[in-house]
Amino acid sequence: MKLTLQIWRQADKNAKGAFETYPLDGVSEHMSFLEMLDVLNEQLIGQGKEPVAFEHDCREGICGCCGFVINGSPHGPMPKTTVCQLHMRVFKDGDTLTLEPWRASAFPVLKDLVVDRSALDRIIQKGGYISVNTGNPQDANAVLVSKDCSDKSMDAAACIGCGACVAACPNASAMLFTSAKIAHLGLLPQGQPERHKRAQDMFEQHDAEGFGPCSQHGECEAACPKGIKMTNIAMANGDYLFSQLIWSPRTGPSADGG
Amino acid sequence: MIDVGRIWRSSAGTKAVMAATGMILFGFTIVHMLGNLNVFFGEKSMNDYGAMLHAVPELAYFARVVLGGALVLHIAAMVKLLRQSQAARPQAYKVVTPKASTIYSRTMRFTGPVVLVFIVLHLLNLTFHGVGSDFLHPGFKMQNEHAPEAYHNLTTLLQMPMWGVFYIIANACFGFHLWHGAVAMFRSLGLSGERQLGTVKMMASGLTALVAGGNIVIATSILLHVVK
Ligand code: FES
């Protein structure tokens, strides 16, 4: 099949980017989207041009590295599919595809379609953990977890941190990501000791990174390649408000060192 | 201690303020619409209802302070969140393909201001008449010092085509605003998990249809002289 690709090209973080148009012939419908870009890059290199930079690692839909916006849809038009798992058969011969990087002030473009998502890592550092004693591992079934909680927690834990929710959100909010992490740990007994402090600290880091507020549009849920639900946002909001209105978790080490 | 400043500075806290004030205002409009149905039961019924609302002036002023405060906070939250949203995406996409957001959710920032203009004019029209609405339309009556002649004033106003049509359009915008807002406010307050979501959606849509629809039916009936 024959395609016209309009791709955002930007030399580095500080350069001013622009769209470039590339015609591409001989695309097999069995190729994945990234393989199609590999073919384009081979051609560009052959012509002595700079290949298109895009992030990728596993190409199995599990690492969360890949991702850009195809014709206004993060990860392309297939629901619950990362762009590395997207196949060219979903497009038609003669299609024009516009490829843009995730657009958010918290995700600066590093090059072409690659953005810096370390803001998400800093949110995780604020509370995406549980504290346990070191030493011998506990007996596997010592702490009981209800089936319901474990299911919901596992669903939230499916988040691969690709950033598609931010890309899709009209406000560039990372609330789906942040809430998935809060719910994933907050639903389990092991996550209880830090539950409300976690919501408070991760929410505050979310804002400090420059992500937008959640307007409950639902675009994040529709774009998420892992099917993370917005009900996580409601739960995280509840945890956050609880932390501010009722529980008041400690923010730093206490004065007496305890 | 509850750190109000800290809550307000966080976007989730601001959203909670927006949701809680939205809830107060929505609750008021439900009662307001139901009360106004009195117009279908004749002049006496409507005027008695109006007089009842003014029976205890302190209560009326208390309600005004609560509602006015809620409205101011609701708008302040909107201004703050809108700024934050714009700062979060300085560069727009070339192509946008909405999938889940609705016309209701995407027009919140426009229907809100329309409703605000409506509220201001509506108060000038029917609450503070005599104070500043003579230039808008003549012929309003007061039953006594506190109670306006609700029936006369309402019908006189809405029989003027310009006002009647404006009230209908404004209430349609209000319905749009609520269609998204009434569900979103539960989610912002953390009150709708998987289990409650269906119920919340049903309740919110039903009440929205009731309030906006009821108001539009009232305005249309008066405009078309079904109620004289
Ligand atoms: S490359 Fe790992 S998820 Fe796509």
Tab-separated table of C-alpha atoms and ligand atoms in Angstrom:
chain	number	residue	atom	x	y	z
A	1	MET	CA	0.000	0.000	0.000
A	2	LYS	CA	0.918	3.613	-0.559
A	3	LEU	CA	0.864	6.209	2.200
A	4	THR	CA	1.519	9.875	2.722
A	5	LEU	CA	3.108	10.574	6.097
A	6	GLN	CA	3.070	13.994	7.691
A	7	ILE	CA	5.549	13.775	10.525
A	8	TRP	CA	6.548	16.296	13.170
A	9	ARG	CA	10.300	16.887	12.850
A	10	GLN	CA	12.190	18.688	15.576
A	11	ALA	CA	15.988	18.555	15.840
A	12	ASP	CA	16.215	18.879	19.615
A	13	LYS	CA	14.494	20.213	22.734
A	14	ASN	CA	15.074	23.865	21.888
A	15	ALA	CA	14.595	23.724	18.127
A	16	LYS	CA	11.408	24.882	16.502
A	17	GLY	CA	9.712	21.904	14.931
A	18	ALA	CA	7.588	21.616	11.807
A	19	PHE	CA	5.682	19.001	9.833
A	20	GLU	CA	7.410	17.295	6.902
A	21	THR	CA	5.653	15.214	4.304
A	22	TYR	CA	7.017	11.847	3.147
A	23	PRO	CA	5.395	9.634	0.523
A	24	LEU	CA	5.964	5.941	1.220
A	25	ASP	CA	5.339	3.115	-1.222
A	26	GLY	CA	5.334	-0.656	-0.832
A	27	VAL	CA	4.014	-0.832	2.704
A	28	SER	CA	2.806	-4.337	3.591
A	29	GLU	CA	-0.416	-4.566	5.549
A	30	HIS	CA	1.238	-7.182	7.767
A	31	MET	CA	3.820	-4.696	9.053
A	32	SER	CA	3.443	-3.165	12.457
A	33	PHE	CA	3.304	0.608	12.531
A	34	LEU	CA	6.853	0.833	13.852
A	35	GLU	CA	8.119	-1.537	11.147
A	36	MET	CA	6.576	0.789	8.596
A	37	LEU	CA	8.562	3.650	10.162
A	38	ASP	CA	11.681	1.447	10.051
A	39	VAL	CA	11.179	1.131	6.289
A	40	LEU	CA	10.805	4.892	5.982
A	41	ASN	CA	13.951	5.438	8.040
A	42	GLU	CA	15.951	3.009	5.881
A	43	GLN	CA	14.964	5.085	2.880
A	44	LEU	CA	15.805	8.354	4.610
A	45	ILE	CA	19.220	7.033	5.636
A	46	GLY	CA	19.812	5.863	2.056
A	47	GLN	CA	19.093	9.402	0.886
A	48	GLY	CA	21.564	10.744	3.435
A	49	LYS	CA	18.779	12.293	5.540
A	50	GLU	CA	18.163	12.197	9.279
A	51	PRO	CA	15.858	9.273	10.224
A	52	VAL	CA	12.669	9.956	12.185
A	53	ALA	CA	13.289	9.488	15.908
A	54	PHE	CA	10.638	7.531	17.821
A	55	GLU	CA	10.845	5.699	21.121
A	56	HIS	CA	10.394	1.933	21.334
A	57	ASP	CA	11.721	-1.020	23.234
A	58	CYS	CA	9.724	-4.232	23.665
A	59	ARG	CA	7.460	-3.883	20.633
A	60	GLU	CA	5.129	-6.231	22.495
A	61	GLY	CA	2.853	-3.658	24.102
A	62	ILE	CA	4.209	-4.129	27.603
A	63	CYS	CA	7.019	-1.655	28.250
A	64	GLY	CA	5.239	1.634	27.600
A	65	CYS	CA	8.092	3.205	25.643
A	66	CYS	CA	6.374	3.701	22.337
A	67	GLY	CA	3.652	6.145	21.541
A	68	PHE	CA	2.782	9.116	19.403
A	69	VAL	CA	-0.400	10.575	18.027
A	70	ILE	CA	-1.716	9.259	14.689
A	71	ASN	CA	-4.413	11.419	13.094
A	72	GLY	CA	-5.461	12.790	16.467
A	73	SER	CA	-5.498	9.418	18.267
A	74	PRO	CA	-2.737	8.491	20.726
A	75	HIS	CA	-1.354	5.074	19.692
A	76	GLY	CA	-3.585	5.211	16.605
A	77	PRO	CA	-7.197	4.248	15.974
A	78	MET	CA	-7.304	0.728	17.518
A	79	PRO	CA	-8.700	0.634	21.069
A	80	LYS	CA	-6.490	-0.935	23.761
A	81	THR	CA	-3.504	-1.201	21.426
A	82	THR	CA	-0.063	0.376	21.688
A	83	VAL	CA	1.416	1.741	18.489
A	84	CYS	CA	4.003	-1.081	18.395
A	85	GLN	CA	1.122	-3.562	18.302
A	86	LEU	CA	-0.807	-1.632	15.691
A	87	HIS	CA	-0.780	-3.173	12.235
A	88	MET	CA	-0.893	-1.410	8.923
A	89	ARG	CA	-3.974	-3.378	7.904
A	90	VAL	CA	-6.130	-0.970	9.908
A	91	PHE	CA	-5.226	1.749	7.377
A	92	LYS	CA	-6.232	2.009	3.760
A	93	ASP	CA	-4.136	2.378	0.637
A	94	GLY	CA	-3.674	6.069	-0.120
A	95	ASP	CA	-4.220	7.241	3.470
A	96	THR	CA	-2.553	10.383	4.752
A	97	LEU	CA	-1.315	9.910	8.320
A	98	THR	CA	-0.319	12.814	10.562
A	99	LEU	CA	2.148	11.795	13.283
A	100	GLU	CA	2.648	14.127	16.244
A	101	PRO	CA	4.463	13.701	19.547
A	102	TRP	CA	2.525	13.767	22.850
A	103	ARG	CA	1.769	17.453	23.438
A	104	ALA	CA	2.073	18.651	27.016
A	105	SER	CA	4.269	21.195	28.728
A	106	ALA	CA	5.223	18.457	31.204
A	107	PHE	CA	6.428	16.277	28.279
A	108	PRO	CA	9.019	18.377	26.429
A	109	VAL	CA	9.822	17.064	22.944
A	110	LEU	CA	13.374	15.718	22.851
A	111	LYS	CA	13.486	14.911	19.164
A	112	ASP	CA	10.845	14.369	16.466
A	113	LEU	CA	8.305	12.004	18.073
A	114	VAL	CA	10.250	11.367	21.291
A	115	VAL	CA	9.177	13.196	24.447
A	116	ASP	CA	10.698	13.302	27.915
A	117	ARG	CA	8.311	11.472	30.244
A	118	SER	CA	10.426	11.640	33.377
A	119	ALA	CA	7.683	13.753	34.982
A	120	LEU	CA	5.786	10.473	35.411
A	121	ASP	CA	8.805	8.941	37.168
A	122	ARG	CA	8.907	11.837	39.609
A	123	ILE	CA	5.220	11.292	40.424
A	124	ILE	CA	6.024	7.620	41.137
A	125	GLN	CA	8.940	8.627	43.365
A	126	LYS	CA	6.520	10.597	45.528
A	127	GLY	CA	4.383	7.635	46.512
A	128	GLY	CA	4.348	4.756	44.052
A	129	TYR	CA	5.833	2.385	46.608
A	130	ILE	CA	5.047	0.547	49.829
A	131	SER	CA	7.322	0.241	52.838
A	132	VAL	CA	8.139	-3.267	54.057
A	133	ASN	CA	10.583	-4.707	56.516
A	134	THR	CA	13.613	-6.343	54.999
A	135	GLY	CA	14.602	-9.840	56.034
A	136	ASN	CA	12.969	-13.154	55.319
A	137	PRO	CA	10.067	-12.982	52.898
A	138	GLN	CA	6.674	-13.393	54.445
A	139	ASP	CA	4.650	-16.511	53.909
A	140	ALA	CA	2.819	-16.027	50.611
A	141	ASN	CA	-0.687	-16.226	52.046
A	142	ALA	CA	-0.049	-14.514	55.375
A	143	VAL	CA	-1.865	-11.359	54.292
A	144	LEU	CA	-5.268	-12.114	52.853
A	145	VAL	CA	-6.508	-10.074	49.905
A	146	SER	CA	-10.089	-10.273	48.733
A	147	LYS	CA	-10.589	-11.383	45.156
A	148	ASP	CA	-12.412	-8.169	44.332
A	149	CYS	CA	-9.598	-5.953	45.593
A	150	SER	CA	-6.917	-8.014	43.947
A	151	ASP	CA	-8.751	-7.895	40.601
A	152	LYS	CA	-9.235	-4.146	40.741
A	153	SER	CA	-5.696	-3.603	41.892
A	154	MET	CA	-4.322	-5.752	39.079
A	155	ASP	CA	-6.444	-3.854	36.559
A	156	ALA	CA	-4.947	-0.584	37.789
A	157	ALA	CA	-1.474	-2.117	37.849
A	158	ALA	CA	-1.752	-2.845	34.129
A	159	CYS	CA	-0.765	0.785	33.476
A	160	ILE	CA	2.497	0.830	31.503
A	161	GLY	CA	3.102	4.559	31.963
A	162	CYS	CA	3.157	5.334	28.252
A	163	GLY	CA	1.577	8.779	28.698
A	164	ALA	CA	-1.265	8.293	26.198
A	165	CYS	CA	-3.749	9.544	28.816
A	166	VAL	CA	-1.896	12.858	29.005
A	167	ALA	CA	-1.717	13.041	25.232
A	168	ALA	CA	-5.431	12.400	24.829
A	169	CYS	CA	-6.652	14.683	27.610
A	170	PRO	CA	-7.874	18.089	26.390
A	171	ASN	CA	-6.254	19.506	29.562
A	172	ALA	CA	-3.052	17.420	29.294
A	173	SER	CA	-3.849	15.962	32.713
A	174	ALA	CA	-2.006	12.901	34.017
A	175	MET	CA	-4.783	11.991	36.428
A	176	LEU	CA	-5.486	8.583	34.874
A	177	PHE	CA	-1.829	7.572	35.296
A	178	THR	CA	-1.524	9.039	38.790
A	179	SER	CA	-4.811	7.591	39.980
A	180	ALA	CA	-3.989	4.153	38.576
A	181	LYS	CA	-0.831	4.106	40.682
A	182	ILE	CA	-2.689	5.362	43.758
A	183	ALA	CA	-5.461	2.778	43.329
A	184	HIS	CA	-3.122	-0.086	42.474
A	185	LEU	CA	-1.404	0.194	45.883
A	186	GLY	CA	-4.272	1.720	47.843
A	187	LEU	CA	-6.549	-1.236	47.142
A	188	LEU	CA	-4.169	-3.728	48.744
A	189	PRO	CA	-3.528	-4.278	52.454
A	190	GLN	CA	0.187	-3.701	51.890
A	191	GLY	CA	-0.586	-0.245	50.555
A	192	GLN	CA	-2.689	0.913	53.519
A	193	PRO	CA	-0.042	2.495	55.786
A	194	GLU	CA	0.847	5.109	53.172
A	195	ARG	CA	-2.497	5.254	51.430
A	196	HIS	CA	-3.521	8.850	52.103
A	197	LYS	CA	-0.076	10.350	52.166
A	198	ARG	CA	0.469	8.662	48.812
A	199	ALA	CA	-2.573	10.347	47.283
A	200	GLN	CA	-1.583	13.720	48.708
A	201	ASP	CA	2.056	13.593	47.637
A	202	MET	CA	1.464	12.138	44.184
A	203	PHE	CA	-1.325	14.644	43.442
A	204	GLU	CA	0.862	17.530	44.507
A	205	GLN	CA	3.738	16.299	42.352
A	206	HIS	CA	1.291	15.869	39.458
A	207	ASP	CA	0.430	19.576	39.673
A	208	ALA	CA	4.038	20.635	40.223
A	209	GLU	CA	5.040	18.929	36.967
A	210	GLY	CA	2.629	21.167	35.086
A	211	PHE	CA	-0.021	18.622	34.148
A	212	GLY	CA	-3.535	19.989	33.763
A	213	PRO	CA	-6.616	19.380	35.914
A	214	CYS	CA	-9.103	16.567	35.259
A	215	SER	CA	-12.375	17.689	33.644
A	216	GLN	CA	-13.805	14.159	33.464
A	217	HIS	CA	-13.925	14.259	29.666
A	218	GLY	CA	-13.061	10.570	29.439
A	219	GLU	CA	-10.579	10.845	26.554
A	220	CYS	CA	-7.863	9.227	28.705
A	221	GLU	CA	-9.897	6.092	29.272
A	222	ALA	CA	-10.671	5.817	25.557
A	223	ALA	CA	-7.018	6.237	24.594
A	224	CYS	CA	-5.471	3.966	27.223
A	225	PRO	CA	-3.859	0.921	25.570
A	226	LYS	CA	-4.327	-1.020	28.816
A	227	GLY	CA	-7.973	-0.177	29.492
A	228	ILE	CA	-7.342	1.693	32.762
A	229	LYS	CA	-10.669	2.936	34.116
A	230	MET	CA	-11.616	6.435	35.209
A	231	THR	CA	-13.132	4.961	38.346
A	232	ASN	CA	-9.523	4.989	39.587
A	233	ILE	CA	-9.651	8.783	39.361
A	234	ALA	CA	-12.760	8.885	41.535
A	235	MET	CA	-11.077	6.630	44.082
A	236	ALA	CA	-7.853	8.668	44.099
A	237	ASN	CA	-9.869	11.881	44.457
A	238	GLY	CA	-11.580	10.324	47.445
A	239	ASP	CA	-8.225	9.330	48.983
A	240	TYR	CA	-6.821	12.797	48.343
A	241	LEU	CA	-9.792	14.614	49.870
A	242	PHE	CA	-9.713	12.250	52.829
A	243	SER	CA	-6.043	13.105	53.327
A	244	GLN	CA	-6.822	16.821	53.319
A	245	LEU	CA	-10.101	16.934	55.235
A	246	ILE	CA	-9.979	14.041	57.666
A	247	TRP	CA	-6.735	12.187	58.102
A	248	SER	CA	-3.935	14.735	57.569
A	249	PRO	CA	-0.929	12.524	56.857
A	250	ARG	CA	2.479	13.691	57.940
A	251	THR	CA	4.473	15.358	55.190
A	252	GLY	CA	8.033	15.114	56.460
A	253	PRO	CA	10.021	13.646	59.337
A	254	SER	CA	8.581	14.769	62.635
A	255	ALA	CA	10.416	17.185	64.954
A	256	ASP	CA	11.219	14.507	67.536
A	257	GLY	CA	12.744	12.272	64.909
A	258	GLY	CA	10.043	9.618	65.163
B	1	MET	CA	-5.977	21.461	60.918
B	2	ILE	CA	-7.572	21.661	57.518
B	3	ASP	CA	-5.261	23.645	55.282
B	4	VAL	CA	-7.695	25.388	52.968
B	5	GLY	CA	-4.916	27.089	51.010
B	6	ARG	CA	-3.212	23.795	50.321
B	7	ILE	CA	-6.443	22.239	49.083
B	8	TRP	CA	-7.144	25.204	46.831
B	9	ARG	CA	-3.626	25.128	45.364
B	10	SER	CA	-4.008	21.528	44.221
B	11	SER	CA	-5.983	20.932	41.066
B	12	ALA	CA	-7.956	18.072	42.635
B	13	GLY	CA	-8.837	20.351	45.567
B	14	THR	CA	-9.986	23.121	43.237
B	15	LYS	CA	-12.066	20.581	41.360
B	16	ALA	CA	-13.620	19.497	44.641
B	17	VAL	CA	-14.547	23.115	45.358
B	18	MET	CA	-16.037	23.384	41.900
B	19	ALA	CA	-17.962	20.154	42.393
B	20	ALA	CA	-19.239	20.969	45.881
B	21	THR	CA	-20.400	24.453	44.888
B	22	GLY	CA	-21.895	22.982	41.724
B	23	MET	CA	-23.849	20.577	43.886
B	24	ILE	CA	-25.234	23.401	46.042
B	25	LEU	CA	-26.248	25.394	42.986
B	26	PHE	CA	-27.758	22.346	41.260
B	27	GLY	CA	-29.719	21.516	44.384
B	28	PHE	CA	-31.096	25.025	44.457
B	29	THR	CA	-32.184	24.923	40.818
B	30	ILE	CA	-34.140	21.720	41.432
B	31	VAL	CA	-36.185	23.384	44.183
B	32	HIS	CA	-36.420	26.582	42.137
B	33	MET	CA	-37.867	24.772	39.137
B	34	LEU	CA	-40.344	22.777	41.233
B	35	GLY	CA	-41.510	25.953	42.970
B	36	ASN	CA	-42.037	27.698	39.681
B	37	LEU	CA	-44.423	24.978	38.559
B	38	ASN	CA	-46.898	26.941	40.709
B	39	VAL	CA	-47.337	29.165	37.683
B	40	PHE	CA	-49.508	26.414	36.180
B	41	PHE	CA	-51.849	26.552	39.175
B	42	GLY	CA	-52.842	30.141	38.713
B	43	GLU	CA	-51.974	33.577	39.919
B	44	LYS	CA	-52.797	33.071	43.584
B	45	SER	CA	-50.812	29.904	43.926
B	46	MET	CA	-47.709	31.529	42.372
B	47	ASN	CA	-47.953	34.699	44.428
B	48	ASP	CA	-48.509	32.809	47.657
B	49	TYR	CA	-45.432	30.759	46.872
B	50	GLY	CA	-43.451	33.958	46.220
B	51	ALA	CA	-44.659	35.485	49.464
B	52	MET	CA	-43.778	32.316	51.353
B	53	LEU	CA	-40.187	32.540	50.155
B	54	HIS	CA	-40.020	36.053	51.554
B	55	ALA	CA	-41.885	35.234	54.759
B	56	VAL	CA	-38.709	35.152	56.799
B	57	PRO	CA	-36.424	37.798	55.279
B	58	GLU	CA	-33.430	36.534	57.286
B	59	LEU	CA	-33.782	33.108	55.721
B	60	ALA	CA	-34.041	34.582	52.257
B	61	TYR	CA	-30.867	36.583	52.814
B	62	PHE	CA	-29.082	33.586	54.255
B	63	ALA	CA	-29.946	31.591	51.136
B	64	ARG	CA	-28.720	34.437	48.956
B	65	VAL	CA	-25.395	34.605	50.757
B	66	VAL	CA	-24.849	30.839	50.486
B	67	LEU	CA	-25.817	30.731	46.812
B	68	GLY	CA	-23.862	33.882	45.956
B	69	GLY	CA	-20.803	32.534	47.740
B	70	ALA	CA	-21.107	29.190	45.963
B	71	LEU	CA	-21.385	30.939	42.629
B	72	VAL	CA	-18.315	33.106	43.245
B	73	LEU	CA	-16.246	30.072	44.296
B	74	HIS	CA	-17.520	28.084	41.310
B	75	ILE	CA	-16.355	30.830	38.936
B	76	ALA	CA	-13.033	31.333	40.729
B	77	ALA	CA	-12.351	27.601	40.443
B	78	MET	CA	-13.185	27.708	36.760
B	79	VAL	CA	-10.771	30.589	36.117
B	80	LYS	CA	-7.967	28.821	37.960
B	81	LEU	CA	-8.501	25.452	36.270
B	82	LEU	CA	-8.849	26.972	32.832
B	83	ARG	CA	-5.507	28.740	33.218
B	84	GLN	CA	-3.859	25.564	34.435
B	85	SER	CA	-5.308	23.624	31.537
B	86	GLN	CA	-4.079	26.128	28.984
B	87	ALA	CA	-0.604	26.175	30.506
B	88	ALA	CA	-0.472	22.372	30.409
B	89	ARG	CA	-0.838	22.225	26.624
B	90	PRO	CA	0.829	25.276	25.097
B	91	GLN	CA	1.014	23.699	21.659
B	92	ALA	CA	-2.183	22.357	20.162
B	93	TYR	CA	-2.411	19.227	18.020
B	94	LYS	CA	-2.776	19.604	14.294
B	95	VAL	CA	-5.392	16.855	14.208
B	96	VAL	CA	-7.754	16.139	17.110
B	97	THR	CA	-10.082	13.137	17.071
B	98	PRO	CA	-12.328	13.173	20.142
B	99	LYS	CA	-13.527	9.726	21.163
B	100	ALA	CA	-15.117	9.884	24.577
B	101	SER	CA	-15.573	13.546	25.399
B	102	THR	CA	-18.986	14.901	24.545
B	103	ILE	CA	-20.296	18.147	23.161
B	104	TYR	CA	-21.519	18.793	26.718
B	105	SER	CA	-18.118	18.343	28.320
B	106	ARG	CA	-16.234	20.266	25.664
B	107	THR	CA	-18.559	23.277	25.824
B	108	MET	CA	-18.546	23.671	29.638
B	109	ARG	CA	-16.369	26.768	29.379
B	110	PHE	CA	-18.863	28.410	27.019
B	111	THR	CA	-22.165	27.291	28.517
B	112	GLY	CA	-20.942	28.391	31.959
B	113	PRO	CA	-20.529	32.070	31.008
B	114	VAL	CA	-23.891	32.036	29.165
B	115	VAL	CA	-25.533	30.764	32.342
B	116	LEU	CA	-23.727	33.455	34.347
B	117	VAL	CA	-25.040	36.223	32.071
B	118	PHE	CA	-28.457	34.647	32.389
B	119	ILE	CA	-28.262	34.591	36.190
B	120	VAL	CA	-27.291	38.280	36.331
B	121	LEU	CA	-30.101	39.331	33.989
B	122	HIS	CA	-32.554	36.995	35.696
B	123	LEU	CA	-31.813	38.571	39.079
B	124	LEU	CA	-32.121	42.064	37.616
B	125	ASN	CA	-35.362	41.010	35.946
B	126	LEU	CA	-37.200	39.338	38.745
B	127	THR	CA	-35.390	39.758	42.037
B	128	PHE	CA	-34.021	43.285	42.059
B	129	HIS	CA	-36.674	44.846	39.871
B	130	GLY	CA	-37.335	48.353	40.924
B	131	VAL	CA	-33.645	48.552	41.757
B	132	GLY	CA	-32.340	48.533	38.261
B	133	SER	CA	-34.556	46.806	35.803
B	134	ASP	CA	-36.857	49.608	34.727
B	135	PHE	CA	-34.700	50.120	31.699
B	136	LEU	CA	-35.079	46.444	30.829
B	137	HIS	CA	-38.842	46.412	30.919
B	138	PRO	CA	-41.538	48.463	32.604
B	139	GLY	CA	-44.650	47.361	34.470
B	140	PHE	CA	-43.438	45.325	37.430
B	141	LYS	CA	-45.459	45.195	40.578
B	142	MET	CA	-44.692	44.629	44.214
B	143	GLN	CA	-47.236	42.847	46.373
B	144	ASN	CA	-45.792	44.505	49.402
B	145	GLU	CA	-42.401	45.713	50.455
B	146	HIS	CA	-40.868	42.243	50.451
B	147	ALA	CA	-42.901	40.138	48.108
B	148	PRO	CA	-43.078	40.882	44.428
B	149	GLU	CA	-46.107	39.939	42.434
B	150	ALA	CA	-44.400	36.867	41.129
B	151	TYR	CA	-47.076	35.779	38.681
B	152	HIS	CA	-47.588	39.144	37.055
B	153	ASN	CA	-43.892	39.845	36.787
B	154	LEU	CA	-42.940	36.461	35.411
B	155	THR	CA	-45.642	36.373	32.783
B	156	THR	CA	-45.085	40.012	31.741
B	157	LEU	CA	-41.406	39.340	31.263
B	158	LEU	CA	-41.577	36.065	29.402
B	159	GLN	CA	-44.368	37.173	27.111
B	160	MET	CA	-41.903	39.614	25.614
B	161	PRO	CA	-40.547	37.475	22.756
B	162	MET	CA	-36.966	38.628	23.214
B	163	TRP	CA	-36.893	37.653	26.887
B	164	GLY	CA	-38.888	34.474	26.393
B	165	VAL	CA	-36.547	33.196	23.706
B	166	PHE	CA	-33.490	34.240	25.704
B	167	TYR	CA	-34.718	32.328	28.757
B	168	ILE	CA	-35.312	29.226	26.659
B	169	ILE	CA	-31.857	29.374	25.038
B	170	ALA	CA	-30.169	30.063	28.367
B	171	ASN	CA	-31.885	27.096	29.970
B	172	ALA	CA	-30.864	24.869	27.077
B	173	CYS	CA	-27.252	25.946	27.770
B	174	PHE	CA	-27.856	25.245	31.424
B	175	GLY	CA	-29.030	21.751	30.524
B	176	PHE	CA	-25.848	21.195	28.479
B	177	HIS	CA	-23.755	22.414	31.395
B	178	LEU	CA	-25.472	20.101	33.842
B	179	TRP	CA	-25.484	17.088	31.558
B	180	HIS	CA	-21.720	16.860	32.030
B	181	GLY	CA	-21.393	18.665	35.345
B	182	ALA	CA	-23.897	16.625	37.308
B	183	VAL	CA	-21.962	13.399	36.708
B	184	ALA	CA	-18.498	14.977	36.858
B	185	MET	CA	-19.110	16.505	40.282
B	186	PHE	CA	-19.587	13.088	41.863
B	187	ARG	CA	-16.378	11.835	40.307
B	188	SER	CA	-14.444	14.932	41.397
B	189	LEU	CA	-15.573	14.369	44.955
B	190	GLY	CA	-14.588	10.717	44.789
B	191	LEU	CA	-18.183	9.625	45.223
B	192	SER	CA	-18.644	7.454	42.179
B	193	GLY	CA	-16.754	4.220	42.016
B	194	GLU	CA	-17.583	1.412	39.648
B	195	ARG	CA	-20.606	0.429	41.643
B	196	GLN	CA	-22.259	3.818	41.957
B	197	LEU	CA	-21.441	5.139	38.499
B	198	GLY	CA	-24.535	3.772	36.783
B	199	THR	CA	-26.855	5.113	39.481
B	200	VAL	CA	-25.088	8.471	39.539
B	201	LYS	CA	-25.391	8.795	35.762
B	202	MET	CA	-29.072	7.918	35.793
B	203	MET	CA	-29.887	10.239	38.660
B	204	ALA	CA	-27.855	13.115	37.266
B	205	SER	CA	-29.307	12.851	33.771
B	206	GLY	CA	-32.830	12.525	35.128
B	207	LEU	CA	-32.526	15.567	37.364
B	208	THR	CA	-30.850	17.574	34.611
B	209	ALA	CA	-33.646	16.776	32.198
B	210	LEU	CA	-36.157	17.635	34.903
B	211	VAL	CA	-34.654	21.024	35.776
B	212	ALA	CA	-33.688	22.284	32.329
B	213	GLY	CA	-36.757	20.703	30.725
B	214	GLY	CA	-39.091	22.052	33.429
B	215	ASN	CA	-37.707	25.574	33.067
B	216	ILE	CA	-38.023	25.437	29.293
B	217	VAL	CA	-41.598	24.155	29.518
B	218	ILE	CA	-42.494	27.009	31.893
B	219	ALA	CA	-40.875	29.669	29.692
B	220	THR	CA	-42.387	28.237	26.503
B	221	SER	CA	-45.880	28.020	27.973
B	222	ILE	CA	-45.745	31.664	29.003
B	223	LEU	CA	-44.201	32.808	25.734
B	224	LEU	CA	-46.927	31.030	23.757
B	225	HIS	CA	-49.635	32.393	26.088
B	226	VAL	CA	-50.632	28.920	27.231
B	227	VAL	CA	-50.271	30.450	30.681
B	228	LYS	CA	-51.544	34.012	30.703
C	1	FES	S1	7.508	-0.646	22.442
C	1	FES	FE1	7.061	-1.462	24.409
C	1	FES	S2	4.957	-0.970	24.544
C	1	FES	FE2	5.373	-0.396	22.521
